[in-house]
XYZ file of C-alpha atoms in Angstrom:
272
model
C 17.460 8.892 -3.793
C 15.186 11.635 -2.453
C 11.486 10.786 -2.678
C 8.198 11.831 -1.142
C 7.481 8.125 -0.523
C 9.255 6.091 2.124
C 11.385 3.058 1.293
C 13.832 0.875 3.273
C 16.835 2.717 4.752
C 19.231 -0.110 3.746
C 22.783 -0.011 5.124
C 23.392 -1.257 8.652
C 22.839 0.507 11.980
C 25.851 1.474 14.049
C 27.284 -1.102 16.431
C 26.298 1.048 19.430
C 22.624 1.170 18.410
C 20.320 0.120 21.256
C 17.928 -2.800 20.749
C 14.794 -0.772 21.349
C 13.074 -1.380 18.005
C 9.370 -1.948 17.498
C 9.413 -5.171 15.455
C 6.830 -7.701 16.601
C 5.161 -10.849 15.275
C 1.909 -11.950 16.919
C -0.861 -14.434 16.168
C -2.894 -11.666 14.486
C -0.401 -9.221 12.967
C 3.239 -8.442 12.359
C 4.937 -5.054 12.430
C 8.161 -4.717 10.443
C 9.499 -1.234 11.200
C 11.553 0.636 8.641
C 14.617 0.488 10.859
C 15.018 -3.289 10.473
C 14.795 -3.315 6.657
C 18.548 -3.392 6.168
C 20.984 -4.849 3.653
C 21.366 -8.080 5.588
C 17.741 -9.136 4.976
C 17.599 -8.617 1.201
C 17.329 -11.425 -1.353
C 18.475 -11.731 -4.961
C 15.881 -13.001 -7.419
C 16.307 -15.516 -10.273
C 16.371 -13.949 -13.748
C 16.842 -10.416 -12.358
C 20.040 -8.419 -12.987
C 21.519 -5.946 -10.491
C 18.439 -6.295 -8.330
C 17.704 -7.040 -4.703
C 14.433 -7.312 -2.777
C 13.149 -6.887 0.738
C 10.519 -9.645 0.982
C 8.168 -8.232 3.588
C 5.250 -10.669 3.226
C 4.728 -14.173 1.892
C 1.889 -16.690 2.245
C 2.029 -18.497 5.591
C -0.341 -21.246 6.685
C -2.445 -20.091 9.612
C -1.523 -16.443 9.090
C -1.908 -14.368 5.903
C -2.170 -16.881 3.052
C -3.065 -15.002 -0.132
C -0.184 -12.719 -1.140
C 3.472 -11.791 -1.127
C 4.909 -8.288 -1.113
C 8.419 -7.134 -1.995
C 10.229 -3.816 -2.024
C 12.494 -4.189 -5.060
C 15.599 -2.123 -5.812
C 16.999 -2.195 -9.363
C 20.331 -0.534 -10.106
C 21.000 1.379 -13.341
C 21.049 -1.083 -16.236
C 19.374 -3.773 -14.153
C 16.028 -5.458 -14.633
C 14.513 -8.630 -15.997
C 13.106 -10.110 -19.196
C 11.518 -12.980 -17.209
C 10.404 -11.350 -13.980
C 7.488 -13.561 -12.887
C 8.107 -17.330 -12.520
C 4.451 -18.258 -11.895
C 2.071 -17.956 -14.889
C -0.909 -18.003 -12.506
C 0.315 -14.949 -10.584
C -1.067 -11.454 -10.989
C 0.839 -8.455 -9.730
C 0.896 -4.766 -8.926
C 3.989 -2.585 -9.256
C 4.127 0.758 -7.428
C 7.170 3.012 -7.791
C 8.372 4.827 -4.659
C 11.741 6.186 -5.866
C 13.449 6.638 -9.207
C 12.305 5.720 -12.710
C 11.946 2.542 -14.753
C 10.840 1.340 -18.156
C 8.125 -1.314 -18.154
C 7.080 -3.316 -21.209
C 3.659 -4.830 -20.566
C 1.314 -6.537 -23.037
C 3.378 -5.260 -25.951
C 3.438 -1.612 -24.867
C 6.321 0.310 -23.281
C 5.701 2.636 -20.341
C 7.945 5.025 -18.430
C 7.110 4.860 -14.719
C 8.311 7.445 -12.215
C 7.459 7.957 -8.528
C 3.789 7.183 -7.996
C 3.694 4.979 -11.100
C 1.293 2.056 -10.811
C 0.952 -1.001 -13.057
C -1.426 -3.949 -12.873
C -0.036 -7.157 -14.394
C -2.668 -9.830 -15.178
C -1.855 -13.531 -14.795
C 0.067 -14.900 -17.745
C 0.916 -11.440 -19.115
C 4.212 -10.941 -20.917
C 6.212 -8.191 -19.257
C 9.754 -7.001 -18.674
C 11.410 -4.211 -16.750
C 14.662 -2.258 -17.037
C 16.194 0.705 -15.238
C 17.501 2.983 -17.994
C 18.205 5.870 -15.619
C 21.397 6.750 -13.754
C 19.895 6.211 -10.277
C 18.429 3.133 -8.540
C 14.690 2.604 -8.783
C 12.602 1.167 -5.959
C 9.114 -0.212 -6.251
C 6.635 -2.407 -4.437
C 5.719 -5.674 -6.103
C 2.556 -7.306 -4.758
C 1.939 -10.841 -6.059
C -1.126 -13.063 -5.715
C -2.190 -16.324 -7.344
C -5.195 -15.260 -9.399
C -8.434 -16.974 -8.468
C -10.465 -17.453 -11.660
C -14.258 -17.461 -11.443
C -16.645 -19.100 -13.898
C -18.041 -16.595 -16.375
C -15.684 -13.820 -15.281
C -13.074 -12.581 -17.782
C -9.459 -12.002 -16.843
C -8.678 -8.393 -15.889
C -6.809 -6.198 -18.369
C -3.332 -4.811 -17.868
C -3.137 -1.088 -17.169
C -0.608 1.577 -16.158
C -1.292 4.881 -14.412
C 0.133 7.195 -11.742
C -1.462 7.713 -8.373
C -0.962 11.468 -8.713
C -3.363 11.395 -11.677
C -6.094 9.605 -9.715
C -8.591 11.264 -7.356
C -8.880 10.543 -3.660
C -12.382 9.246 -3.007
C -13.333 10.572 0.408
C -15.397 8.481 2.772
C -18.872 9.945 3.406
C -19.275 11.941 6.575
C -15.532 12.506 7.095
C -15.313 16.119 5.810
C -12.743 14.941 3.242
C -10.279 13.726 5.851
C -10.242 9.956 5.199
C -10.207 8.607 1.679
C -8.856 6.074 -0.788
C -7.100 6.328 -4.128
C -8.661 3.369 -5.940
C -7.082 1.962 -9.071
C -9.847 -0.601 -9.659
C -13.583 -0.174 -9.162
C -14.769 -2.210 -6.152
C -17.581 -3.731 -8.216
C -15.260 -4.991 -10.989
C -15.445 -8.732 -10.318
C -12.574 -9.474 -12.673
C -10.292 -8.356 -9.832
C -9.774 -10.564 -6.782
C -7.414 -8.157 -5.048
C -7.171 -4.411 -4.548
C -3.949 -2.499 -4.039
C -4.953 1.051 -3.136
C -3.584 4.074 -1.283
C -5.342 5.249 1.874
C -5.016 8.888 2.947
C -5.849 10.374 6.338
C -5.454 14.089 6.855
C -3.885 15.365 10.116
C -5.984 14.294 13.080
C -8.326 12.094 11.004
C -9.500 8.767 12.363
C -10.777 5.386 11.339
C -13.362 5.509 14.114
C -14.214 1.838 14.541
C -12.351 -1.436 14.789
C -12.576 -2.926 11.294
C -12.791 -6.698 11.689
C -13.144 -8.554 8.396
C -12.094 -11.529 6.296
C -9.648 -9.608 4.068
C -5.929 -9.969 4.701
C -3.878 -6.792 4.626
C -0.441 -5.474 3.859
C -0.087 -1.807 4.887
C 3.134 -0.012 3.962
C 3.410 3.521 5.363
C 4.360 5.890 2.538
C 4.348 9.097 4.565
C 3.264 10.538 7.895
C 2.805 9.185 11.395
C -0.122 7.557 13.171
C -1.217 5.388 16.040
C -2.724 2.203 14.620
C -4.929 -0.279 16.421
C -3.794 -3.837 15.694
C -5.780 -6.543 17.479
C -5.455 -5.582 21.181
C -2.573 -3.130 20.752
C -2.166 0.530 19.860
C 1.033 0.772 17.795
C 2.842 3.932 16.729
C 3.891 3.773 13.060
C 5.979 6.008 10.792
C 7.175 6.166 7.151
C 8.635 2.880 5.900
C 6.870 0.700 8.483
C 4.975 -2.362 7.242
C 1.921 -3.832 8.962
C 0.953 -7.369 7.959
C -2.523 -8.459 9.111
C -4.199 -11.831 8.994
C -7.953 -12.136 8.418
C -10.210 -10.775 11.175
C -7.480 -8.764 12.928
C -9.274 -5.731 14.440
C -7.863 -2.431 13.189
C -8.446 1.308 13.571
C -6.334 4.457 13.324
C -5.626 7.949 14.641
C -3.583 9.992 12.173
C -0.767 12.199 13.431
C 0.085 15.871 12.851
C 0.861 15.423 9.134
C -0.932 13.714 6.256
C -0.744 9.929 6.787
C -0.732 7.638 3.727
C -0.191 3.947 3.186
C -0.211 1.406 0.362
C -2.915 -1.173 1.122
C -3.384 -4.730 -0.158
C -6.564 -6.723 0.403
C -8.132 -9.830 -1.160
C -11.726 -9.353 -2.339
C -14.606 -10.510 -4.541
C -14.358 -14.289 -4.228
C -16.173 -17.001 -2.285
C -14.526 -18.343 0.844
C -12.697 -21.565 0.053
C -14.213 -24.643 1.649
C -12.118 -27.619 2.820
C -14.034 -30.240 0.832
């Protein structure tokens, strides 16, 4: 299953493997390295055939509360006619290996590596792997937060390779984002984008903000600032950040890219 995007290694490590992994869970962030995403931690999902999932984030009180994120593997012939159990959930699908057929809002789409689909809350959709190889994709789920006077967002399908990288000003085109939704589109209460840093590029300040994050490294190597720690990350690693966790980055010797979730465009919920 060769791909330019990372995905879990599966299998099991050898019995003589040393316990020198980088997995950590703190009050501000968690790091789930690729090396621990093995067969033993997968789950099987209701109403899905020949499918398993690495559930790498879920809402947790006092930590990151807004989203869940899966890496889903569907074998040839597998899929689902009833994939989403929650009618209030919106979702993003991003293909990292293989091919799949997605039926969304009455239209059928063929998604290959880099394929991206936004699924609005309540949308009718189904998915099947008609190929001869497994397909793997990220599935980010969030309970949609409706706002008075704001319409529901529309379903859409694209491929990240057909979208431009929007470079940050003053970075000499070394740090940018592939955006699938305009930041000012208030119909959307989450963004799932791809961040690109060219070799040696930096995020030169400690971002500290209300948005929660899931960052899955698609390719490349970097040293990432997470709260008080500098953490080395590589393809297939997942960083899970609660609100206000300081973060910054130094990219390594190759292009560094990650899939990024964040919650946006809504008032802070008040406890009364």
